[in-house]
mmCIF file of C-alpha atoms and ligand atoms in Angstrom:
data_model
loop_
_atom_site.group_PDB
_atom_site.id
_atom_site.type_symbol
_atom_site.label_atom_id
_atom_site.label_comp_id
_atom_site.label_asym_id
_atom_site.label_seq_id
_atom_site.Cartn_x
_atom_site.Cartn_y
_atom_site.Cartn_z
ATOM 1 C CA MET A 1 98.845 99.132 134.402
ATOM 2 C CA ALA A 2 96.925 99.782 137.608
ATOM 3 C CA LYS A 3 94.977 103.007 137.518
ATOM 4 C CA LYS A 4 95.387 105.732 140.119
ATOM 5 C CA GLY A 5 91.786 105.769 141.312
ATOM 6 C CA ARG A 6 88.332 106.798 140.182
ATOM 7 C CA VAL A 7 87.487 110.083 138.534
ATOM 8 C CA PHE A 8 83.961 111.478 138.295
ATOM 9 C CA SER A 9 82.773 114.373 136.224
ATOM 10 C CA GLY A 10 79.377 115.478 135.015
ATOM 11 C CA ALA A 11 77.985 118.029 132.607
ATOM 12 C CA ARG A 12 74.448 119.092 131.864
ATOM 13 C CA PRO A 13 72.972 117.891 128.578
ATOM 14 C CA THR A 14 73.528 120.959 126.481
ATOM 15 C CA GLY A 15 73.311 119.173 123.137
ATOM 16 C CA ARG A 16 75.941 119.602 120.468
ATOM 17 C CA GLN A 17 79.257 120.487 122.024
ATOM 18 C CA HIS A 18 81.373 123.437 120.964
ATOM 19 C CA LEU A 19 85.054 124.161 120.779
ATOM 20 C CA GLY A 20 84.988 125.629 124.297
ATOM 21 C CA ASN A 21 83.510 122.413 125.699
ATOM 22 C CA TYR A 22 86.105 120.393 123.824
ATOM 23 C CA LEU A 23 89.205 122.362 124.803
ATOM 24 C CA GLY A 24 87.960 123.186 128.300
ATOM 25 C CA ALA A 25 86.570 119.795 129.324
ATOM 26 C CA ILE A 26 86.210 116.894 126.876
ATOM 27 C CA LYS A 27 89.860 116.816 125.826
ATOM 28 C CA ASN A 28 90.820 116.412 129.460
ATOM 29 C CA TYR A 29 88.129 113.736 129.972
ATOM 30 C CA VAL A 30 89.693 111.753 127.150
ATOM 31 C CA ALA A 31 93.239 112.147 128.476
ATOM 32 C CA MET A 32 92.333 111.134 132.029
ATOM 33 C CA GLN A 33 91.203 107.739 130.827
ATOM 34 C CA ASP A 34 94.849 106.704 130.545
ATOM 35 C CA GLU A 35 95.453 107.216 134.246
ATOM 36 C CA TYR A 36 92.121 106.781 136.013
ATOM 37 C CA ASP A 37 88.949 104.742 136.033
ATOM 38 C CA CYS A 38 86.603 107.351 134.706
ATOM 39 C CA VAL A 39 82.917 107.862 135.337
ATOM 40 C CA TYR A 40 81.353 110.488 133.071
ATOM 41 C CA CYS A 41 77.786 111.502 133.664
ATOM 42 C CA ILE A 42 75.282 113.491 131.648
ATOM 43 C CA VAL A 43 73.481 115.216 134.499
ATOM 44 C CA ASP A 44 69.932 115.553 133.201
ATOM 45 C CA VAL A 45 68.410 115.973 136.681
ATOM 46 C CA HIS A 46 70.581 119.022 137.311
ATOM 47 C CA ALA A 47 69.279 120.485 134.066
ATOM 48 C CA LEU A 48 65.757 120.476 135.529
ATOM 49 C CA THR A 49 66.742 123.204 137.987
ATOM 50 C CA THR A 50 66.922 125.668 135.128
ATOM 51 C CA VAL A 51 64.944 124.293 132.189
ATOM 52 C CA GLU A 52 61.175 124.289 132.390
ATOM 53 C CA THR A 53 60.533 122.048 129.423
ATOM 54 C CA THR A 54 61.981 118.615 128.915
ATOM 55 C CA GLN A 55 61.225 118.403 125.228
ATOM 56 C CA ASP A 56 64.863 118.770 124.124
ATOM 57 C CA LEU A 57 66.392 116.723 126.918
ATOM 58 C CA LYS A 58 66.490 113.389 125.065
ATOM 59 C CA LEU A 59 67.918 114.824 121.890
ATOM 60 C CA ASN A 60 70.449 116.974 123.761
ATOM 61 C CA THR A 61 71.584 113.976 125.791
ATOM 62 C CA PHE A 62 72.001 111.895 122.650
ATOM 63 C CA GLU A 63 73.898 114.632 120.790
ATOM 64 C CA MET A 64 76.200 115.178 123.734
ATOM 65 C CA ALA A 65 76.903 111.460 124.078
ATOM 66 C CA LEU A 66 77.707 111.352 120.354
ATOM 67 C CA ASP A 67 80.203 114.187 120.711
ATOM 68 C CA TRP A 68 81.865 112.681 123.772
ATOM 69 C CA LEU A 69 82.194 109.272 122.145
ATOM 70 C CA ALA A 70 83.412 110.704 118.849
ATOM 71 C CA ALA A 71 85.981 112.789 120.753
ATOM 72 C CA GLY A 72 87.471 109.678 122.325
ATOM 73 C CA ILE A 73 85.593 108.585 125.444
ATOM 74 C CA ARG A 74 86.137 104.822 125.460
ATOM 75 C CA PRO A 75 82.946 103.182 126.753
ATOM 76 C CA GLU A 76 84.526 99.739 127.177
ATOM 77 C CA GLU A 77 86.839 101.277 129.744
ATOM 78 C CA SER A 78 85.024 104.294 131.135
ATOM 79 C CA ILE A 79 81.481 104.486 132.432
ATOM 80 C CA LEU A 80 79.374 106.880 130.379
ATOM 81 C CA PHE A 81 75.810 107.229 131.615
ATOM 82 C CA VAL A 82 72.810 109.452 132.254
ATOM 83 C CA GLN A 83 72.251 110.668 135.818
ATOM 84 C CA SER A 84 68.533 109.842 136.036
ATOM 85 C CA HIS A 85 69.192 106.238 134.979
ATOM 86 C CA VAL A 86 70.676 105.624 138.418
ATOM 87 C CA PRO A 87 67.928 106.806 140.799
ATOM 88 C CA GLU A 88 69.983 105.875 143.895
ATOM 89 C CA VAL A 89 71.479 109.350 143.578
ATOM 90 C CA MET A 90 68.154 110.905 144.629
ATOM 91 C CA GLU A 91 68.084 108.820 147.793
ATOM 92 C CA LEU A 92 71.631 109.753 148.727
ATOM 93 C CA HIS A 93 70.836 113.389 147.965
ATOM 94 C CA THR A 94 68.011 113.276 150.522
ATOM 95 C CA TYR A 95 70.196 111.798 153.246
ATOM 96 C CA LEU A 96 72.992 114.286 152.544
ATOM 97 C CA SER A 97 70.528 117.159 152.647
ATOM 98 C CA MET A 98 69.891 116.383 156.333
ATOM 99 C CA VAL A 99 73.530 117.089 157.209
ATOM 100 C CA THR A 100 73.768 120.271 155.127
ATOM 101 C CA GLN A 101 72.903 123.643 156.609
ATOM 102 C CA PHE A 102 70.419 125.612 154.541
ATOM 103 C CA GLY A 103 72.170 128.931 155.245
ATOM 104 C CA LYS A 104 75.389 127.645 153.759
ATOM 105 C CA LEU A 105 73.620 126.707 150.548
ATOM 106 C CA THR A 106 71.909 130.065 150.176
ATOM 107 C CA ASP A 107 75.191 131.871 150.903
ATOM 108 C CA LEU A 108 77.014 130.259 147.978
ATOM 109 C CA PRO A 109 77.927 132.740 145.225
ATOM 110 C CA THR A 110 76.697 130.298 142.564
ATOM 111 C CA PHE A 111 73.258 130.184 144.181
ATOM 112 C CA LYS A 112 73.078 133.972 144.407
ATOM 113 C CA GLU A 113 74.056 134.194 140.754
ATOM 114 C CA LYS A 114 71.221 131.812 139.781
ATOM 115 C CA VAL A 115 68.739 133.887 141.785
ATOM 116 C CA ARG A 116 69.822 136.914 139.775
ATOM 117 C CA GLN A 117 69.502 134.982 136.519
ATOM 118 C CA GLN A 118 66.079 133.456 137.142
ATOM 119 C CA PRO A 119 64.337 135.380 139.940
ATOM 120 C CA GLU A 120 60.984 133.973 138.852
ATOM 121 C CA ASN A 121 62.113 130.378 139.358
ATOM 122 C CA VAL A 122 64.101 130.040 142.572
ATOM 123 C CA ASN A 123 63.101 126.435 143.119
ATOM 124 C CA TYR A 124 64.015 124.094 145.934
ATOM 125 C CA GLY A 125 66.190 122.018 143.595
ATOM 126 C CA LEU A 126 68.272 125.065 142.785
ATOM 127 C CA VAL A 127 69.135 125.543 146.450
ATOM 128 C CA GLY A 128 70.068 121.880 146.784
ATOM 129 C CA TYR A 129 72.136 121.731 143.582
ATOM 130 C CA PRO A 130 75.469 121.359 145.447
ATOM 131 C CA VAL A 131 73.993 118.563 147.574
ATOM 132 C CA LEU A 132 72.921 116.621 144.494
ATOM 133 C CA MET A 133 76.353 117.259 143.024
ATOM 134 C CA THR A 134 77.936 115.841 146.164
ATOM 135 C CA ALA A 135 75.677 112.791 145.916
ATOM 136 C CA ASP A 136 76.792 112.313 142.290
ATOM 137 C CA ILE A 137 80.410 112.354 143.312
ATOM 138 C CA VAL A 138 80.323 110.184 146.414
ATOM 139 C CA LEU A 139 77.797 107.633 145.173
ATOM 140 C CA TYR A 140 80.476 106.279 142.828
ATOM 141 C CA LYS A 141 83.203 106.234 145.496
ATOM 142 C CA THR A 142 85.073 108.901 143.596
ATOM 143 C CA ASP A 143 88.674 109.620 144.533
ATOM 144 C CA VAL A 144 89.291 112.575 142.306
ATOM 145 C CA VAL A 145 87.246 115.314 140.650
ATOM 146 C CA PRO A 146 88.860 117.364 137.895
ATOM 147 C CA VAL A 147 88.055 121.038 138.288
ATOM 148 C CA GLY A 148 89.268 124.396 137.211
ATOM 149 C CA ILE A 149 90.455 126.750 139.955
ATOM 150 C CA ASP A 150 87.120 128.603 139.948
ATOM 151 C CA GLN A 151 85.204 125.439 140.751
ATOM 152 C CA ALA A 152 87.387 124.235 143.599
ATOM 153 C CA PRO A 153 85.070 125.749 146.272
ATOM 154 C CA HIS A 154 82.279 123.398 145.117
ATOM 155 C CA ILE A 155 84.392 120.379 145.816
ATOM 156 C CA GLU A 156 85.475 121.826 149.137
ATOM 157 C CA PHE A 157 81.779 122.119 149.949
ATOM 158 C CA ALA A 158 81.229 118.494 148.917
ATOM 159 C CA ARG A 159 84.059 117.463 151.228
ATOM 160 C CA GLU A 160 82.383 119.326 154.091
ATOM 161 C CA ILE A 161 79.104 117.501 153.474
ATOM 162 C CA VAL A 162 80.925 114.180 153.443
ATOM 163 C CA ARG A 163 82.673 115.019 156.721
ATOM 164 C CA SER A 164 79.346 116.012 158.334
ATOM 165 C CA PHE A 165 77.760 112.763 157.204
ATOM 166 C CA ASN A 166 80.637 110.569 158.345
ATOM 167 C CA TYR A 167 80.807 112.414 161.666
ATOM 168 C CA ARG A 168 77.081 112.227 162.369
ATOM 169 C CA TYR A 169 76.865 108.506 161.663
ATOM 170 C CA ASN A 170 80.306 107.709 163.013
ATOM 171 C CA THR A 171 81.380 106.052 159.807
ATOM 172 C CA LYS A 172 83.957 106.281 157.035
ATOM 173 C CA VAL A 173 81.673 104.959 154.371
ATOM 174 C CA LEU A 174 81.724 108.086 152.210
ATOM 175 C CA ILE A 175 85.003 109.111 150.617
ATOM 176 C CA GLU A 176 86.081 112.767 150.655
ATOM 177 C CA PRO A 177 86.842 113.547 147.022
ATOM 178 C CA GLN A 178 90.171 115.138 146.161
ATOM 179 C CA VAL A 179 90.460 118.005 143.743
ATOM 180 C CA LYS A 180 92.559 117.523 140.660
ATOM 181 C CA HIS A 181 93.327 120.964 139.344
ATOM 182 C CA THR A 182 93.224 121.053 135.625
ATOM 183 C CA GLU A 183 94.625 123.805 133.564
ATOM 184 C CA VAL A 184 91.459 125.541 132.487
ATOM 185 C CA LEU A 185 91.594 127.021 129.138
ATOM 186 C CA LYS A 186 88.968 129.667 128.727
ATOM 187 C CA VAL A 187 88.001 129.688 125.081
ATOM 188 C CA VAL A 188 86.733 133.056 123.900
ATOM 189 C CA GLY A 189 83.829 133.115 121.467
ATOM 190 C CA ILE A 190 83.815 134.378 117.893
ATOM 191 C CA ASP A 191 82.848 137.809 119.232
ATOM 192 C CA GLY A 192 86.426 137.982 120.538
ATOM 193 C CA LYS A 193 85.117 139.124 123.901
ATOM 194 C CA ASP A 194 83.051 136.697 125.987
ATOM 195 C CA LYS A 195 83.607 133.083 126.975
ATOM 196 C CA MET A 196 82.443 130.833 124.149
ATOM 197 C CA GLY A 197 78.985 129.485 124.944
ATOM 198 C CA LYS A 198 75.701 128.489 123.405
ATOM 199 C CA SER A 199 73.621 131.110 125.155
ATOM 200 C CA LEU A 200 75.629 133.943 123.605
ATOM 201 C CA ASN A 201 75.608 132.277 120.190
ATOM 202 C CA ASN A 202 79.311 132.982 119.868
ATOM 203 C CA HIS A 203 80.252 129.316 119.627
ATOM 204 C CA ILE A 204 81.599 126.943 116.992
ATOM 205 C CA GLU A 205 80.000 123.513 117.173
ATOM 206 C CA LEU A 206 82.312 120.576 116.658
ATOM 207 C CA ALA A 207 79.762 118.823 114.470
ATOM 208 C CA LEU A 208 79.434 121.567 111.853
ATOM 209 C CA THR A 209 80.454 120.698 108.298
ATOM 210 C CA PRO A 210 83.826 122.049 107.120
ATOM 211 C CA ASP A 211 82.061 124.772 105.096
ATOM 212 C CA GLU A 212 79.886 125.812 108.024
ATOM 213 C CA THR A 213 82.983 125.912 110.227
ATOM 214 C CA THR A 214 84.840 128.119 107.773
ATOM 215 C CA LYS A 215 81.840 130.456 107.584
ATOM 216 C CA ARG A 216 81.757 130.726 111.375
ATOM 217 C CA VAL A 217 85.511 131.303 111.589
ATOM 218 C CA ARG A 218 85.219 134.103 109.026
ATOM 219 C CA GLU A 219 82.888 135.858 111.468
ATOM 220 C CA MET A 220 85.556 135.876 114.183
ATOM 221 C CA VAL A 221 86.472 139.277 115.552
ATOM 222 C CA THR A 222 90.204 140.068 115.275
ATOM 223 C CA ASP A 223 92.335 142.925 116.608
ATOM 224 C CA PRO A 224 89.742 145.746 116.665
ATOM 225 C CA ALA A 225 92.414 148.403 116.076
ATOM 226 C CA ARG A 226 93.267 146.887 112.702
ATOM 227 C CA GLN A 227 90.968 148.496 110.176
ATOM 228 C CA ARG A 228 92.605 147.649 106.848
ATOM 229 C CA LYS A 229 94.778 144.862 105.544
ATOM 230 C CA THR A 230 97.603 147.358 105.183
ATOM 231 C CA ASP A 231 97.496 148.238 108.913
ATOM 232 C CA PRO A 232 99.868 146.255 111.085
ATOM 233 C CA GLY A 233 97.982 144.034 113.554
ATOM 234 C CA ASN A 234 98.631 142.963 117.124
ATOM 235 C CA PRO A 235 98.360 139.181 117.534
ATOM 236 C CA ASP A 236 98.602 139.547 121.322
ATOM 237 C CA VAL A 237 95.055 140.902 121.454
ATOM 238 C CA CYS A 238 93.615 138.747 118.657
ATOM 239 C CA ASN A 239 91.482 135.709 119.469
ATOM 240 C CA VAL A 240 92.180 134.162 116.051
ATOM 241 C CA PHE A 241 95.876 134.155 116.903
ATOM 242 C CA THR A 242 95.122 132.611 120.317
ATOM 243 C CA MET A 243 93.255 129.820 118.526
ATOM 244 C CA HIS A 244 96.087 129.382 116.029
ATOM 245 C CA LYS A 245 98.398 128.764 118.973
ATOM 246 C CA ILE A 246 96.154 125.894 120.043
ATOM 247 C CA MET A 247 95.372 124.404 116.627
ATOM 248 C CA SER A 248 98.093 125.239 114.141
ATOM 249 C CA PRO A 249 101.615 123.957 113.501
ATOM 250 C CA GLN A 250 104.323 125.955 115.271
ATOM 251 C CA GLU A 251 105.917 127.273 112.046
ATOM 252 C CA GLU A 252 102.601 128.713 110.961
ATOM 253 C CA VAL A 253 102.058 130.325 114.380
ATOM 254 C CA ASP A 254 105.550 131.855 114.198
ATOM 255 C CA MET A 255 104.944 133.091 110.668
ATOM 256 C CA ILE A 256 101.638 134.767 111.613
ATOM 257 C CA ASN A 257 103.191 136.294 114.702
ATOM 258 C CA VAL A 258 105.743 138.049 112.506
ATOM 259 C CA GLU A 259 103.677 138.780 109.397
ATOM 260 C CA CYS A 260 100.590 140.130 111.185
ATOM 261 C CA ARG A 261 102.701 142.745 112.974
ATOM 262 C CA ARG A 262 104.063 144.065 109.674
ATOM 263 C CA ALA A 263 100.825 143.733 107.717
ATOM 264 C CA GLY A 264 102.286 140.872 105.687
ATOM 265 C CA ILE A 265 99.197 138.750 106.227
ATOM 266 C CA GLY A 266 95.594 139.960 106.326
ATOM 267 C CA CYS A 267 92.885 138.895 108.781
ATOM 268 C CA VAL A 268 90.879 136.994 106.157
ATOM 269 C CA ASP A 269 93.866 134.931 105.115
ATOM 270 C CA CYS A 270 94.734 134.335 108.761
ATOM 271 C CA LYS A 271 91.193 133.130 109.510
ATOM 272 C CA LEU A 272 91.088 130.861 106.475
ATOM 273 C CA ARG A 273 94.318 129.251 107.613
ATOM 274 C CA PHE A 274 92.834 128.705 111.055
ATOM 275 C CA ALA A 275 89.645 127.245 109.568
ATOM 276 C CA ALA A 276 91.699 124.854 107.435
ATOM 277 C CA ASN A 277 93.710 123.669 110.448
ATOM 278 C CA LEU A 278 90.613 123.347 112.597
ATOM 279 C CA ASN A 279 88.835 121.325 109.919
ATOM 280 C CA LYS A 280 91.853 119.094 109.526
ATOM 281 C CA ASN A 281 92.031 118.498 113.292
ATOM 282 C CA LEU A 282 88.336 117.697 113.401
ATOM 283 C CA GLU A 283 88.397 115.240 110.491
ATOM 284 C CA PRO A 284 88.697 112.035 112.582
ATOM 285 C CA PHE A 285 86.110 113.352 115.052
ATOM 286 C CA ARG A 286 83.619 114.041 112.275
ATOM 287 C CA ALA A 287 84.128 110.668 110.618
ATOM 288 C CA LYS A 288 83.557 108.884 113.921
ATOM 289 C CA ARG A 289 80.565 111.048 114.762
ATOM 290 C CA ALA A 290 78.898 110.334 111.433
ATOM 291 C CA GLU A 291 79.449 106.627 111.954
ATOM 292 C CA LEU A 292 77.981 106.731 115.474
ATOM 293 C CA ALA A 293 75.051 108.902 114.411
ATOM 294 C CA SER A 294 74.025 106.206 111.966
ATOM 295 C CA GLN A 295 73.926 103.655 114.793
ATOM 296 C CA GLU A 296 71.518 105.219 117.236
ATOM 297 C CA SER A 297 70.879 101.942 118.995
ATOM 298 C CA TYR A 298 74.600 101.484 119.631
ATOM 299 C CA VAL A 299 74.760 104.817 121.457
ATOM 300 C CA GLN A 300 71.692 103.836 123.504
ATOM 301 C CA ASP A 301 73.371 100.522 124.320
ATOM 302 C CA VAL A 302 76.474 102.362 125.513
ATOM 303 C CA LEU A 303 74.384 104.547 127.821
ATOM 304 C CA ASN A 304 72.389 101.564 129.107
ATOM 305 C CA ASP A 305 75.528 99.580 129.755
ATOM 306 C CA GLY A 306 77.084 102.606 131.497
ATOM 307 C CA ALA A 307 74.004 102.934 133.723
ATOM 308 C CA ARG A 308 74.121 99.249 134.577
ATOM 309 C CA ARG A 309 77.783 99.453 135.624
ATOM 310 C CA ALA A 310 77.251 102.737 137.492
ATOM 311 C CA ARG A 311 74.266 101.247 139.284
ATOM 312 C CA THR A 312 76.246 98.276 140.531
ATOM 313 C CA ILE A 313 78.611 100.658 142.316
ATOM 314 C CA ALA A 314 75.724 102.873 143.475
ATOM 315 C CA GLN A 315 73.757 100.005 144.995
ATOM 316 C CA GLN A 316 76.760 98.836 146.950
ATOM 317 C CA THR A 317 77.370 102.367 148.279
ATOM 318 C CA MET A 318 73.718 102.746 149.276
ATOM 319 C CA LYS A 319 73.764 99.437 151.091
ATOM 320 C CA GLU A 320 76.732 100.643 153.137
ATOM 321 C CA VAL A 321 75.135 104.070 153.664
ATOM 322 C CA ARG A 322 71.858 102.616 154.979
ATOM 323 C CA GLU A 323 73.766 100.291 157.276
ATOM 324 C CA ALA A 324 75.903 103.150 158.590
ATOM 325 C CA MET A 325 72.755 105.198 159.249
ATOM 326 C CA GLN A 326 71.171 102.222 160.971
ATOM 327 C CA LEU A 327 68.002 102.703 159.017
ATOM 328 C CA PRO A 328 65.338 100.267 160.143
HETATM 329 P P1 ADP B 401 77.791 122.934 132.548
HETATM 330 O O1 ADP B 401 76.767 123.927 132.962
HETATM 331 O O2 ADP B 401 77.380 121.528 132.753
HETATM 332 O O3 ADP B 401 79.157 123.259 133.097
HETATM 333 P P2 ADP B 401 78.683 123.969 130.051
HETATM 334 O O4 ADP B 401 78.195 123.657 128.689
HETATM 335 O O5 ADP B 401 78.649 125.367 130.511
HETATM 336 O O6 ADP B 401 77.839 123.050 130.985
HETATM 337 O O7 ADP B 401 80.140 123.434 130.219
HETATM 338 C C1 ADP B 401 80.514 122.086 130.096
HETATM 339 C C2 ADP B 401 81.998 122.009 130.287
HETATM 340 O O8 ADP B 401 82.666 122.724 129.248
HETATM 341 C C3 ADP B 401 82.474 122.640 131.598
HETATM 342 O O9 ADP B 401 83.556 121.882 132.116
HETATM 343 C C4 ADP B 401 82.955 124.004 131.192
HETATM 344 O O10 ADP B 401 83.966 124.518 132.036
HETATM 345 C C5 ADP B 401 83.490 123.743 129.791
HETATM 346 N N1 ADP B 401 83.366 124.951 128.973
HETATM 347 C C6 ADP B 401 82.222 125.485 128.497
HETATM 348 N N2 ADP B 401 82.479 126.581 127.772
HETATM 349 C C7 ADP B 401 83.823 126.767 127.793
HETATM 350 C C8 ADP B 401 84.721 127.753 127.228
HETATM 351 N N3 ADP B 401 84.294 128.750 126.472
HETATM 352 N N4 ADP B 401 86.042 127.609 127.467
HETATM 353 C C9 ADP B 401 86.498 126.586 128.222
HETATM 354 N N5 ADP B 401 85.725 125.633 128.775
HETATM 355 C C10 ADP B 401 84.394 125.719 128.576
#
């Protein structure tokens, strides 16, 4: 069946992926492969805007690739590669930077947020982050970028840069990417409060062993008003129940919904049930991951092959870009 067009998405190499990454991004990456030609990029150059040491970059890239592949990214079909392996993106970034107004970049809320987070390292790359992101997208002649509602302004900004470029050089060579809104599921961490993430250490890594997973799940915060097992609980404010709704069979969800409210089931039992369901769901992922982890050279081959295929597209785009710009 003919696919609907090309999708591009990138994520920084953050190493082992957690449940939030899986439910909020990777699951959708896997599903989109059925409908689109997908290009998935581990954006190591973007990571350099915030990390000052590169010592973990290789390992984090490898671990992330393992998780993506084990979760169902199909490298024979999709292009999976590392951003810096296709250096054409840096060239396009430079050309796009000449049609992007500095003031617009420094006005972006995401830039201001970064300045607050790392006032001692407001580097030039940080300001140009959205320009490099635009280069990533348009270099591969992307039709569609999957984003959550909160990220839509970034793509709108990318579209503006593309329009400025095409207008200045009187060309149509760069494609304005379309936004594909995805239902963003915000996974809350085991603290029951903040978005699940590595930096807050409130995450559950996909690659943990079943025992480690159960231990982590036991630490999950439930309805804070429920002090004792004999108190009735409120599943509507309990993150464990929210996760049950995503992971567990409907009958079990219905049972917990009733029993929790009348203190028929305690929080520990409820968590152990969730851990069991989570472990069961992750079984095929873990088996595949273990198999891939034992074949390091295969994973490297996948990334090299991805870079080769990505580069073929990139070189063609750059040829057209240089022609359109009438570079000598
Ligand atoms: P990046 O900085 O590259 O976005 P993150 O690790 O923060 O790296 O996120 C990678 C992807 O996983 C993003 O699409 C992000 O929206 C998603 N993600 C991360 N944490 C969560 C979460 N707790 N719930 C839902 N999605 C998440």
